[in-house]
Coordinates of C-alpha atoms and ligand atoms in Angstrom, one line a residue:
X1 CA -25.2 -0.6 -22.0
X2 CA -23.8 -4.0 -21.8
X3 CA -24.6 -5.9 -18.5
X4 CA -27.3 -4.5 -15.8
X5 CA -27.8 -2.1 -13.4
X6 CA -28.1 -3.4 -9.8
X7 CA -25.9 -6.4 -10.8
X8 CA -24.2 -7.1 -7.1
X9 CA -26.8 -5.1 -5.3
X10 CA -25.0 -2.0 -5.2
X11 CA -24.1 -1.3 -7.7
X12 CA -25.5 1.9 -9.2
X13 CA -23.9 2.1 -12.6
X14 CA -24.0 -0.9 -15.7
X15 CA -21.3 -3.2 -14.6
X16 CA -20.1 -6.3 -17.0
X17 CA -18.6 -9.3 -16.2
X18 CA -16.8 -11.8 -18.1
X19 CA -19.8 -13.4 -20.2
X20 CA -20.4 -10.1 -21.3
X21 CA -17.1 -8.6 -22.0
X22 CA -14.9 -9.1 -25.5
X23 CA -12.7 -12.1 -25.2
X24 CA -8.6 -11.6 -25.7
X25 CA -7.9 -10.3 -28.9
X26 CA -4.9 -12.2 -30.6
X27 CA -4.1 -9.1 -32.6
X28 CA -4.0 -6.7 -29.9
X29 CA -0.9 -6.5 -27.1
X30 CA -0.5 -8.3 -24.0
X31 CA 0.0 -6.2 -20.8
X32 CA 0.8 -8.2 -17.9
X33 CA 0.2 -6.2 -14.8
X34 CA 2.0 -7.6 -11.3
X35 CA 0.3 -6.2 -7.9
X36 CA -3.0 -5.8 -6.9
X37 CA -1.6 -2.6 -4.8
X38 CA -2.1 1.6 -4.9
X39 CA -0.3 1.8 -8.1
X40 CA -1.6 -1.5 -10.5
X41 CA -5.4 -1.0 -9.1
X42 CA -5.1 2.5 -10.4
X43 CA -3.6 1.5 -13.6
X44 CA -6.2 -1.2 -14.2
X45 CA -9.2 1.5 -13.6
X46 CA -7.9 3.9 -16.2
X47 CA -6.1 1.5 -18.8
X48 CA -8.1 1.2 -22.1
X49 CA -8.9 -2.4 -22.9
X50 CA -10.1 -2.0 -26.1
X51 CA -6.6 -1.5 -26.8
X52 CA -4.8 -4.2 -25.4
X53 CA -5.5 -7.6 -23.8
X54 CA -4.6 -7.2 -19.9
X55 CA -3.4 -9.9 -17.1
X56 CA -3.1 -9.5 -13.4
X57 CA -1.0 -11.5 -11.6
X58 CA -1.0 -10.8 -7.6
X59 CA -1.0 -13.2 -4.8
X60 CA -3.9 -11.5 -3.4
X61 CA -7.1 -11.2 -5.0
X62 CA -7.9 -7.6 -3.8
X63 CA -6.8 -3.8 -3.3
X64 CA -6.2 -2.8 0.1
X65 CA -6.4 1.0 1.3
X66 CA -3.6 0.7 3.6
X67 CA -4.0 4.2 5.5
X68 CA -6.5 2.7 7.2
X69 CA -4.7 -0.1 8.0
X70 CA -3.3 0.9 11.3
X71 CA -7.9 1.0 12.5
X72 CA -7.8 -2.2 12.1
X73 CA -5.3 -3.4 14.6
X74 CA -7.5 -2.4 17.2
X75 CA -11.1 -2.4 15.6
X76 CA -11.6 1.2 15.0
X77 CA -12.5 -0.4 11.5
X78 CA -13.2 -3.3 9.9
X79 CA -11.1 -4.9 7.6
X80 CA -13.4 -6.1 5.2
X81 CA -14.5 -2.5 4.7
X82 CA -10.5 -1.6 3.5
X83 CA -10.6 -4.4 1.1
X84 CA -11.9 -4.1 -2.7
X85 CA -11.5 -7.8 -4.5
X86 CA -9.7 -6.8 -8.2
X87 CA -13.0 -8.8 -10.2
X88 CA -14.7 -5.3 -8.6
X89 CA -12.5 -3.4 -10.6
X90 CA -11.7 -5.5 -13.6
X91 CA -15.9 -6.2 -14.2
X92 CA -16.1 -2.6 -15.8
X93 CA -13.7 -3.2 -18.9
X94 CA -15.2 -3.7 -22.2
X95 CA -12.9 -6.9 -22.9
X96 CA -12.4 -9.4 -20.2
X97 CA -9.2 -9.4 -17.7
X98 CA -7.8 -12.6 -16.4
X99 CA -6.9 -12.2 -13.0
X100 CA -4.6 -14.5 -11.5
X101 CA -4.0 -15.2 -7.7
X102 CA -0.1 -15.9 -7.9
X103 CA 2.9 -14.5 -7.2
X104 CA 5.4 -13.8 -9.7
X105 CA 8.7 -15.3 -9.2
X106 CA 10.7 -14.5 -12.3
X107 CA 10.9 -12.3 -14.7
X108 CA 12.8 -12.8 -17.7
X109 CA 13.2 -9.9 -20.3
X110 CA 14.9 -12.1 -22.9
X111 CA 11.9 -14.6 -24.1
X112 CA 9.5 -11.5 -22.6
X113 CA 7.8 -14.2 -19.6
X114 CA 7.4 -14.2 -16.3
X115 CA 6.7 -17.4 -14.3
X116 CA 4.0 -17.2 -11.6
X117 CA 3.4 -19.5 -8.8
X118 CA 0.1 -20.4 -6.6
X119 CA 0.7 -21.7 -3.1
X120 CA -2.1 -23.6 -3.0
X121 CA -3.1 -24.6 0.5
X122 CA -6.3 -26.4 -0.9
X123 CA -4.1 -28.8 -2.8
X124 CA -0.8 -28.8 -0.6
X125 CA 1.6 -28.0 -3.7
X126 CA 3.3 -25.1 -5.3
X127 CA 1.6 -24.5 -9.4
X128 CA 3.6 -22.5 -11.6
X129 CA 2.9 -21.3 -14.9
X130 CA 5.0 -18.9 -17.7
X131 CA 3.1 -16.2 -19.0
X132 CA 3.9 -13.8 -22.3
X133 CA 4.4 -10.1 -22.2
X134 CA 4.5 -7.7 -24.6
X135 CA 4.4 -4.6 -21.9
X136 CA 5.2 -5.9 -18.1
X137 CA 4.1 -3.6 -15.3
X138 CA 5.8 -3.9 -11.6
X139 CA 3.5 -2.8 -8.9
X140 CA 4.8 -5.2 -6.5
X141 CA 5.4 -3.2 -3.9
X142 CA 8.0 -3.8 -1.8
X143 CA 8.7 -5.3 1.7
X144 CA 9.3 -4.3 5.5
X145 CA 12.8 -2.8 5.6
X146 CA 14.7 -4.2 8.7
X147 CA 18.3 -3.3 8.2
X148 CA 19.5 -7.0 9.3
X149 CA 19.2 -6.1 13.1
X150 CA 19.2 -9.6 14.7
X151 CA 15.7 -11.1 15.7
X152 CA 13.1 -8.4 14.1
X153 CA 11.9 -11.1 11.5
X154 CA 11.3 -13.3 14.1
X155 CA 9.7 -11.6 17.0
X156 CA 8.6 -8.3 15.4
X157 CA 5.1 -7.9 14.2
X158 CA 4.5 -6.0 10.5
X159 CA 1.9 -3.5 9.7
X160 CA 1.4 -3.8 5.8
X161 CA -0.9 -6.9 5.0
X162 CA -4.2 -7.6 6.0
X163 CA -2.8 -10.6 8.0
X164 CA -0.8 -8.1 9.6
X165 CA -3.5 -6.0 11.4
X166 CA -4.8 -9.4 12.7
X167 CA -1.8 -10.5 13.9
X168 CA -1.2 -8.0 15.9
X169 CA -4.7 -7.6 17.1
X170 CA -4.6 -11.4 18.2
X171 CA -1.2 -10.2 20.5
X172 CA -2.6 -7.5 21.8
X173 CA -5.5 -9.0 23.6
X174 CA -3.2 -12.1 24.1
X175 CA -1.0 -9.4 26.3
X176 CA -4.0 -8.1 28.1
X177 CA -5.7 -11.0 28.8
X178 CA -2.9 -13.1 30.2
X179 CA -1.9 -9.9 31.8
X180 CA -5.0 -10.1 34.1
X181 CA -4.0 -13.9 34.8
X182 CA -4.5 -14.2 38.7
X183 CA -1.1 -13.7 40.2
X184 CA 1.1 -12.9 37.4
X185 CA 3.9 -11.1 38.3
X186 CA 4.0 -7.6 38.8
X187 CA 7.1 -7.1 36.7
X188 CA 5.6 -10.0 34.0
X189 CA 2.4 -7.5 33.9
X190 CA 4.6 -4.5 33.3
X191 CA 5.9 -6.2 30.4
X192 CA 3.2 -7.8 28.9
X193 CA 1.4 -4.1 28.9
X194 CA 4.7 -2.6 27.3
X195 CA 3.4 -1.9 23.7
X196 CA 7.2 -0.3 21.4
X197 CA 6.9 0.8 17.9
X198 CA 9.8 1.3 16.1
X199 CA 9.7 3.6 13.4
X200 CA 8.3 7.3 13.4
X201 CA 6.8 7.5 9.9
X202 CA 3.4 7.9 9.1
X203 CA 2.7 4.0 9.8
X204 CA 4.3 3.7 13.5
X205 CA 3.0 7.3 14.9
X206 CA -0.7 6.4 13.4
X207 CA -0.5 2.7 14.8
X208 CA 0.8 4.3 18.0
X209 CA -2.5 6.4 18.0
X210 CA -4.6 3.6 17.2
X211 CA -3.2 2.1 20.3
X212 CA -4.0 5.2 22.7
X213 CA -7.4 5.8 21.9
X214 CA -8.2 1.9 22.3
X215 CA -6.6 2.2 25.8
X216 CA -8.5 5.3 26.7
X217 CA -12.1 4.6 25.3
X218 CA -12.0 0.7 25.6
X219 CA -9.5 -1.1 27.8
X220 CA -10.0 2.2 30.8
X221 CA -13.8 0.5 30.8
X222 CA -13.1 -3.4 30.3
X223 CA -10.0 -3.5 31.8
X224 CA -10.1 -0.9 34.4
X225 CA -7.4 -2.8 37.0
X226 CA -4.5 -3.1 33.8
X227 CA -5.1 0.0 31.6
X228 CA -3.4 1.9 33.7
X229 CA -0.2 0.2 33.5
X230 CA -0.2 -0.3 30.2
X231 CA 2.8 1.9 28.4
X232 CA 3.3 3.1 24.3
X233 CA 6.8 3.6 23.6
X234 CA 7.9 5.1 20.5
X235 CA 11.3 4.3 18.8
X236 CA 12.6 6.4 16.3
X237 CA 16.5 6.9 14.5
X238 CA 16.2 10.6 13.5
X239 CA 16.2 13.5 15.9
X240 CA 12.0 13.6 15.6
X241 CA 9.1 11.3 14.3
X242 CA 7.2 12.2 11.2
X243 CA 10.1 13.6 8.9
X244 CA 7.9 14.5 5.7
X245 CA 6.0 17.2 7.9
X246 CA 6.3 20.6 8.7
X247 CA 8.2 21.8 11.8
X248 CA 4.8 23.1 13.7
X249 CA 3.1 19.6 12.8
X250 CA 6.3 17.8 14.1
X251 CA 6.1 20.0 17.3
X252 CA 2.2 19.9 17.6
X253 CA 2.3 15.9 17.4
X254 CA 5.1 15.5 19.5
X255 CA 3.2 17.5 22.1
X256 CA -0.5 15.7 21.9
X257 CA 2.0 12.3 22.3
X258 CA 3.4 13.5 25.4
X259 CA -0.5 14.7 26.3
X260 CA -1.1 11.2 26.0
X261 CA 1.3 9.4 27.4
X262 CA 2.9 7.9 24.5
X263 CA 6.4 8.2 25.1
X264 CA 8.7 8.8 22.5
X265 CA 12.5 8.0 22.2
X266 CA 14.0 9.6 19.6
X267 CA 17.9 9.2 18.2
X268 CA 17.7 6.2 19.6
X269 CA 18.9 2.6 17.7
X270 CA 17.5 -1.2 18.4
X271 CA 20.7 -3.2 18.0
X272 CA 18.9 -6.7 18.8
X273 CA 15.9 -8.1 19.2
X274 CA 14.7 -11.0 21.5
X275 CA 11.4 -12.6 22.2
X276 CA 11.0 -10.5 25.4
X277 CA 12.6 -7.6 25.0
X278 CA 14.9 -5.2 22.9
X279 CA 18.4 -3.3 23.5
X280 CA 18.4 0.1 22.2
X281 CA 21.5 2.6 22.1
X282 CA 20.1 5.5 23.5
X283 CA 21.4 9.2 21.5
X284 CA 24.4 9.4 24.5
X285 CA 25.5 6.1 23.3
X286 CA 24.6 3.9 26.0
X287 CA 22.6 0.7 25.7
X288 CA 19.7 -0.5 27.4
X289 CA 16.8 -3.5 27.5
X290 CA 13.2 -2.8 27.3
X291 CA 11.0 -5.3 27.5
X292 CA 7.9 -5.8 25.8
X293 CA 5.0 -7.4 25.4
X294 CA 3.9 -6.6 21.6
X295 CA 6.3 -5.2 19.4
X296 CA 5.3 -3.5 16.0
X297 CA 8.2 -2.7 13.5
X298 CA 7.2 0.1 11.0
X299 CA 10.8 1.6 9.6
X300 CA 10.0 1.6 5.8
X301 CA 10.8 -0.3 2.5
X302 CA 13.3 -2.2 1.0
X303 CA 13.1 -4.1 -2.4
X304 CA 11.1 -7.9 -3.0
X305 CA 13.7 -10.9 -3.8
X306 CA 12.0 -11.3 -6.7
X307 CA 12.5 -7.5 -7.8
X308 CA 16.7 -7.9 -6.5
X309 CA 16.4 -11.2 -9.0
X310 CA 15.5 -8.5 -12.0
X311 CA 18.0 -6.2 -11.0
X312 CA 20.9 -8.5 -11.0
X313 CA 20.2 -9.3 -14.9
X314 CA 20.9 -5.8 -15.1
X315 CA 24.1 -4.8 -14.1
X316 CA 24.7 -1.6 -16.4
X317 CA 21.5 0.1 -15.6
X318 CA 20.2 -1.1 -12.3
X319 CA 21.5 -1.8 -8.9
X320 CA 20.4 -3.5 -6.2
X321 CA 18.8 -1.6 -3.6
X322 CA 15.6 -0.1 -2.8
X323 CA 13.9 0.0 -5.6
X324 CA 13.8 -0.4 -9.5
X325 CA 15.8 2.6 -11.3
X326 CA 13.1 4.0 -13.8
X327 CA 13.4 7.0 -16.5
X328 CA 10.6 10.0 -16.2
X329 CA 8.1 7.7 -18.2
X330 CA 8.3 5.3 -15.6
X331 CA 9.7 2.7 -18.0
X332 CA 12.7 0.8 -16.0
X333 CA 16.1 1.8 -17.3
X334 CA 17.8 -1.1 -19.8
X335 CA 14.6 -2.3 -20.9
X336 CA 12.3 -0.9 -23.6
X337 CA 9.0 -2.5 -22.4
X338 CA 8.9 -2.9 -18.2
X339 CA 7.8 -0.4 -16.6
X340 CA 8.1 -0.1 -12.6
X341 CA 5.4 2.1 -10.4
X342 CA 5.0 2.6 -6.7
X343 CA 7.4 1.5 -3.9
X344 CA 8.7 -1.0 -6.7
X345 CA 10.4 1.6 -8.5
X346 CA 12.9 3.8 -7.2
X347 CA 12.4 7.8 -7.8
X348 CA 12.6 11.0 -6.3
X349 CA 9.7 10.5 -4.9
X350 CA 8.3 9.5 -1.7
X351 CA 7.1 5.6 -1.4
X352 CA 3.6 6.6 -1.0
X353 CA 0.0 5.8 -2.7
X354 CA -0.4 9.1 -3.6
X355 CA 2.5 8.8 -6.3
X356 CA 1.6 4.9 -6.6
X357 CA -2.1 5.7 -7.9
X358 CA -0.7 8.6 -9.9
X359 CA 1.9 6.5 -12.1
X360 CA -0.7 3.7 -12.6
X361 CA -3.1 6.6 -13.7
X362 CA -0.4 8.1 -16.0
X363 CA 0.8 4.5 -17.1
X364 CA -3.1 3.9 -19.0
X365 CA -2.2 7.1 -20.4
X366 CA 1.2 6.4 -21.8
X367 CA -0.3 2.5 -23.2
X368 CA -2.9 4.5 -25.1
X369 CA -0.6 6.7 -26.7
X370 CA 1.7 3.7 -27.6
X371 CA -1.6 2.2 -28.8
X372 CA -2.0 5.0 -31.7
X373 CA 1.4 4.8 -32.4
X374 CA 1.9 1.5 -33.4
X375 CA -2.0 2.3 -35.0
X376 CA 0.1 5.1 -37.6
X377 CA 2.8 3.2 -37.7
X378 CA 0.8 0.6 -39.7
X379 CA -1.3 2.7 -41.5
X380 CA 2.3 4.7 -42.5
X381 CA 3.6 1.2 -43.6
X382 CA 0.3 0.5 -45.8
X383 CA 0.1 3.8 -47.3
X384 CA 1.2 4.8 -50.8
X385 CA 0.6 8.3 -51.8
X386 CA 3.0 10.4 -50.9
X387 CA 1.9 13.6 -49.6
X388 CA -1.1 11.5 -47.3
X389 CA 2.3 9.5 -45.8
X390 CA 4.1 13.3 -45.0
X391 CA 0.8 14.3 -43.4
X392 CA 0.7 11.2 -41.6
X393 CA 4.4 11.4 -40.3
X394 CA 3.8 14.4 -38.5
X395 CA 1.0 12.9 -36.8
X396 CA 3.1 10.2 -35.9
X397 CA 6.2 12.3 -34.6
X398 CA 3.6 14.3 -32.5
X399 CA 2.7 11.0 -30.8
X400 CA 6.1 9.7 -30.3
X401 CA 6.3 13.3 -28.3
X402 CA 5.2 11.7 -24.8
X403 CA 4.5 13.6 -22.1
X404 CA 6.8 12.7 -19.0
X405 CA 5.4 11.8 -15.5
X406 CA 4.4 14.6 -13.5
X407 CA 3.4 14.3 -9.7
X408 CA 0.9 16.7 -8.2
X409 CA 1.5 16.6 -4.5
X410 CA -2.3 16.7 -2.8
X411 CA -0.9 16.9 0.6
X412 CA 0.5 14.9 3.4
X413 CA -1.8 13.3 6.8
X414 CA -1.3 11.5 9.5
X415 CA -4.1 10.5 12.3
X416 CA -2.4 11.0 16.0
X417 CA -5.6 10.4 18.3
X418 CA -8.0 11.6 20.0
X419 CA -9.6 12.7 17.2
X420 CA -6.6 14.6 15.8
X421 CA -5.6 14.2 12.4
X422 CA -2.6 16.7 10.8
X423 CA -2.0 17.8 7.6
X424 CA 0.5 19.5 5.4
X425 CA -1.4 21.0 2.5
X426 CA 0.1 22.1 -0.2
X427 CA -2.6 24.9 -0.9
X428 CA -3.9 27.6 1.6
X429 CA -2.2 28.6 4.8
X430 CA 0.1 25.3 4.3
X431 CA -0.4 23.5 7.6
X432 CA -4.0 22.3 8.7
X433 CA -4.7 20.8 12.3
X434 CA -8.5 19.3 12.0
X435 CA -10.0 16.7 14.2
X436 CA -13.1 14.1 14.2
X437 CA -12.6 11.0 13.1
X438 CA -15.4 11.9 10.5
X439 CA -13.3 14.5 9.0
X440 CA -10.3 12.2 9.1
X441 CA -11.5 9.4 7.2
X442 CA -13.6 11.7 4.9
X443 CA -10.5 13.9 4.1
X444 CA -8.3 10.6 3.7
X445 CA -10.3 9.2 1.4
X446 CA -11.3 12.0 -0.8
X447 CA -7.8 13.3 -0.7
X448 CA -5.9 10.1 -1.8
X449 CA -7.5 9.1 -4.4
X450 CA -11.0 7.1 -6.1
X451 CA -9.9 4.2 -5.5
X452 CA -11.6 3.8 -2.1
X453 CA -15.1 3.1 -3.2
X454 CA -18.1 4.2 -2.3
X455 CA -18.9 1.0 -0.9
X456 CA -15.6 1.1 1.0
X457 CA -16.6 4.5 2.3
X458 CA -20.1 3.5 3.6
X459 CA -18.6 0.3 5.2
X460 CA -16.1 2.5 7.1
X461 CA -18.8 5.5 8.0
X462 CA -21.0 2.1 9.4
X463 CA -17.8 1.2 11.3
X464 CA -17.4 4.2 12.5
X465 CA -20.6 4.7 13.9
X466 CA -20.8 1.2 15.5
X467 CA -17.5 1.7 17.3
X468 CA -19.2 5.3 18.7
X469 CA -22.0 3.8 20.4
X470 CA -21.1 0.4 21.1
X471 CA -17.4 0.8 21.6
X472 CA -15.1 -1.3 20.1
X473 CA -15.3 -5.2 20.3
X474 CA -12.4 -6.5 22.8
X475 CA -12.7 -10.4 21.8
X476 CA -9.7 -12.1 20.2
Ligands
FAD1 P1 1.3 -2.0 -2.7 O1 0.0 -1.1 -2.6 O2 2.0 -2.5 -1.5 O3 0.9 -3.2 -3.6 C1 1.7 -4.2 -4.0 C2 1.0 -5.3 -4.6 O4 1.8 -6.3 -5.2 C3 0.1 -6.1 -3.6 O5 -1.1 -6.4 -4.2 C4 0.9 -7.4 -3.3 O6 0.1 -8.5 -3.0 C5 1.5 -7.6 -4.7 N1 2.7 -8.4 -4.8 C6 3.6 -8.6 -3.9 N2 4.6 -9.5 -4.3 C7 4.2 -9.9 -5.6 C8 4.7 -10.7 -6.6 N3 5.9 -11.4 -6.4 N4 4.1 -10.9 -7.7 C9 2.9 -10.2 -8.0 N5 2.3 -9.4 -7.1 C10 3.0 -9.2 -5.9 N6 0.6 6.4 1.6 C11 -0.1 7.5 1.5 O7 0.1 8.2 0.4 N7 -0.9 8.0 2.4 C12 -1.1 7.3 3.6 O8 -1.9 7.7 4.4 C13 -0.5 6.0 3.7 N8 -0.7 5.3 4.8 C14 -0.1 4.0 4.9 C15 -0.4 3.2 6.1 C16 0.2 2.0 6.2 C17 -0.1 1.1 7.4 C18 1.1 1.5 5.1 C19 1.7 0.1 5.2 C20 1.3 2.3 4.0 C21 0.8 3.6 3.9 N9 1.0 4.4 2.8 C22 0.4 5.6 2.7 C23 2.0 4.0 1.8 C24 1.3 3.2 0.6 O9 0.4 2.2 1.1 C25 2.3 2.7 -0.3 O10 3.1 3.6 -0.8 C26 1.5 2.1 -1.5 O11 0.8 0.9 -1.1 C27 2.4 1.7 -2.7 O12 1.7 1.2 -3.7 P2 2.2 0.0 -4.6 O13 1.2 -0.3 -5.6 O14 3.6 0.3 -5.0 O15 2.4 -1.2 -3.6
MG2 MG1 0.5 -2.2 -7.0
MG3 MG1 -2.1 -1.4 -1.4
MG4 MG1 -3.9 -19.2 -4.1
MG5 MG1 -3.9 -16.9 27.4

């Protein structure tokens, strides 16, 4: 056992960190991992660093469990508790990993670099760097899709980052509290306690949740004279919200919406956004305003610049759009040695962590095979005697025989509050209805994945309990 139990406190099992650990390796291969998302964390965990030396560049210095982002934006959870820095992760390799806050701004295939920048705010100046690849992995995500309708960059609030959830926390109260200004105006109040979401995925209905139960077990108490004029719209394209689901789910969340007055516009389009309020086309074709107070934009993905930048240089295989086109091995089409994971890469899957953490997972499973590959190859090259080199060439065609990616779908859930969380599973009767909060972060984390640690999932059991008997905290 290299390093010592009980290292940070609590941690249960021998953990090393960089004194300890096997320094690079010259001889070995460089993978340069980009992300510290659902699909490069998982990679990192399962990747085999004996084999290879390994670099992460992302311009945050953690993993975030995002399906438990949308608790944050009203204090059902803590955000510290969703947050896992990388050093957590990397401290368990046997050779050292050199993490590196900074984004990567360009990728070039040709000399096999990419160049990575630090915005440093402590020294008021943009640090770049070029590192060397000899395997590049993009897990960089991707960003918030908003079709070019006028004014959502600029007045919209996001739900992806961290910084997100606190933004709109900050608005939220802002909206209340200047809501219960003495005197305001009775239409001002209206709007200022107008919450719209656009987008019925998995992000807006959950956020839209969020939002209900703060009103009803919060803001009824602390605010008793505004809660109940305070409105949740939901905007949403398609004919319903939550498109991946089943037909009863649909139906079941659709009703416990209207149960709780969370109204929901569906087929209906935002054409423009101001700082006040929205037009919409409604599904007859007519347009209206709404005003609003806080407005939280959740209507999916589209590619990074810096992933549009890669495309471009290639025009045969890739084009630009949504994500990076990528063969069954997950290795990016027109390159031999970038591979793409996650929302990055564009499949026939759904942009979700579940097939993020799987592709890193299989990913550290493809690296080692490549790993006894090259190992035969230069044992094949070395060898003399015949018959040993046939023997050896089978071995060596065997491992050239790689499996392809394969997705196992664990299920699909959403939380739509009061207690309610759905879920499409893929096993049993096929739809599931469970509630308690208990249940729905327990099932949430066990189902997605082990990336959420067991310290994450005590921090979020202690949140959970504090926001049961002492309510959640309503300061700014
Ligand atoms: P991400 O997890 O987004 O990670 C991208 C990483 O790349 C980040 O660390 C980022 O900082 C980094 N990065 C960005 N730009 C650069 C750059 N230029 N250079 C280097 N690094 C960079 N999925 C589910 O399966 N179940 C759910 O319940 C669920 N709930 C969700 C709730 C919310 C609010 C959101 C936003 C998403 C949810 N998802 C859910 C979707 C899931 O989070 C994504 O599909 C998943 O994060 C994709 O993983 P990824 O590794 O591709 O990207
Ligand atoms: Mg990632
Ligand atoms: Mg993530
Ligand atoms: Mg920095
Ligand atoms: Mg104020």
């Amino acid at each position: 056992v290299v390093g010592g139990i009980g290292y940070s406190g609590y941690v249960l099992w021998d953990a090393r960190h960089p004194p300890l650990q096997a320094p690079f390796d010259p001889e070995k291969k460089t993978i340069v991992i980009l992300g510290s998302g659902w699909g490069s964390t998982s990679l990192l965990k399962s990747i085999d660093t004996d084999l290879y030396n390994v670099v992460v560049v992302s311009p945050r210095n953690y993993f975030l469990f995002t399906p438990l982002l949308p608790s944050c934006t009203v204090g059902t959870v803590d955000i510290r508790s969703i947050v896992e820095p990388t050093r957590f992760v990397t401290r368990h390799k046997s050779r050292e990993v050199k993490v590196y806050e900074a984004e990567c701004t360009e990728i070039d295939p040709v000399s096999k670099t990419v160049t990575i920048a630090d915005n440093s705010e402590i020294k008021g100046s943009v640090d770049t760097s070029k590192i060397p690849y000899d395997y590049l992995v993009i897990g960089v995500g991707a960003t918030n899709q908003t079709f070019g309708i006028k004014g959502v960059q600029e007045h919209a609030l996001f739900l992806k980052e961290v910084w997100d959830a606190q933004k709109i926390r900050t608005r939220l109260m802002d909206c209340i509290e200047t809501a219960g200004f003495p005197e305001q105006a009775p239409e001002e109040i209206d709007r200022l306690l107008h919450m719209i979401v656009v987008g019925g995925g998995p992000t807006g209905v959950e956020y839209a949740a969020e939002l209900h139960d703060f009103l009803v077990e919060d803001l009824t108490t602390w605010y008793p004279e505004l809660a109940g004029k305070l409105k949740i719209t939901l905007i949403e394209a398609l004919p319903n919200v939550l498109p991946a689901f089943s037909k009863q789910l649909i139906d079941y969340t659709e009703a416990s919406f209207k149960e709780q007055n969370i109204t929901i516009h569906t087929k209906t389009m935002v054409k423009e956004v101001h700082d006040k309020d929205i037009v919409i086309q409604q599904a007859d074709g007519t347009l209206a305003k709404m005003p609003y107070g806080l407005l939280v934009w959740a209507t999916g993905n589209t590619s990074r610049p810096m992933v549009r930048n890669l495309m471009s240089k290639f025009p045969a295989t890739q084009k630009v759009g949504r994500g990076l086109v990528v063969d069954d091995w997950m290795r990016m089409e027109g390159s031999d040695d970038i591979y793409a994971i996650g929302d990055a890469s564009a499949s026939k899957y759904a942009p979700t962590a579940q097939v993020a953490s799987q592709q890193g997972k299989y990913l550290a499973r493809l690296f080692s095979q490549l790993a006894f590959r090259d190992h035969l190859e230069q044992e094949i090259a070395a060898m003399t005697d015949e018959e040993e080199k046939q023997s050896k060439l089978r071995k060596l065609a065997k491992a050239k025989n790689i499996k392809p990616f394969h997705y196992s779908h664990q299920g699909s859930l959403a939380y739509i509050g009061s207690d309610k969380a759905i879920a499409d599973l893929p096993w049993g009767s096929g739809n599931v209805a469970s509630g308690g909060v208990a249940t729905y972060v327990f099932w949430r984390s066990v189902y997605l994945s082990n990336l959420f640690s067991l310290r994450n999932r005590s921090l979020v059991a202690t949140d959970w309990i504090k926001k049961n008997v002492l309510g959640r905290d309503i300061s700014r």
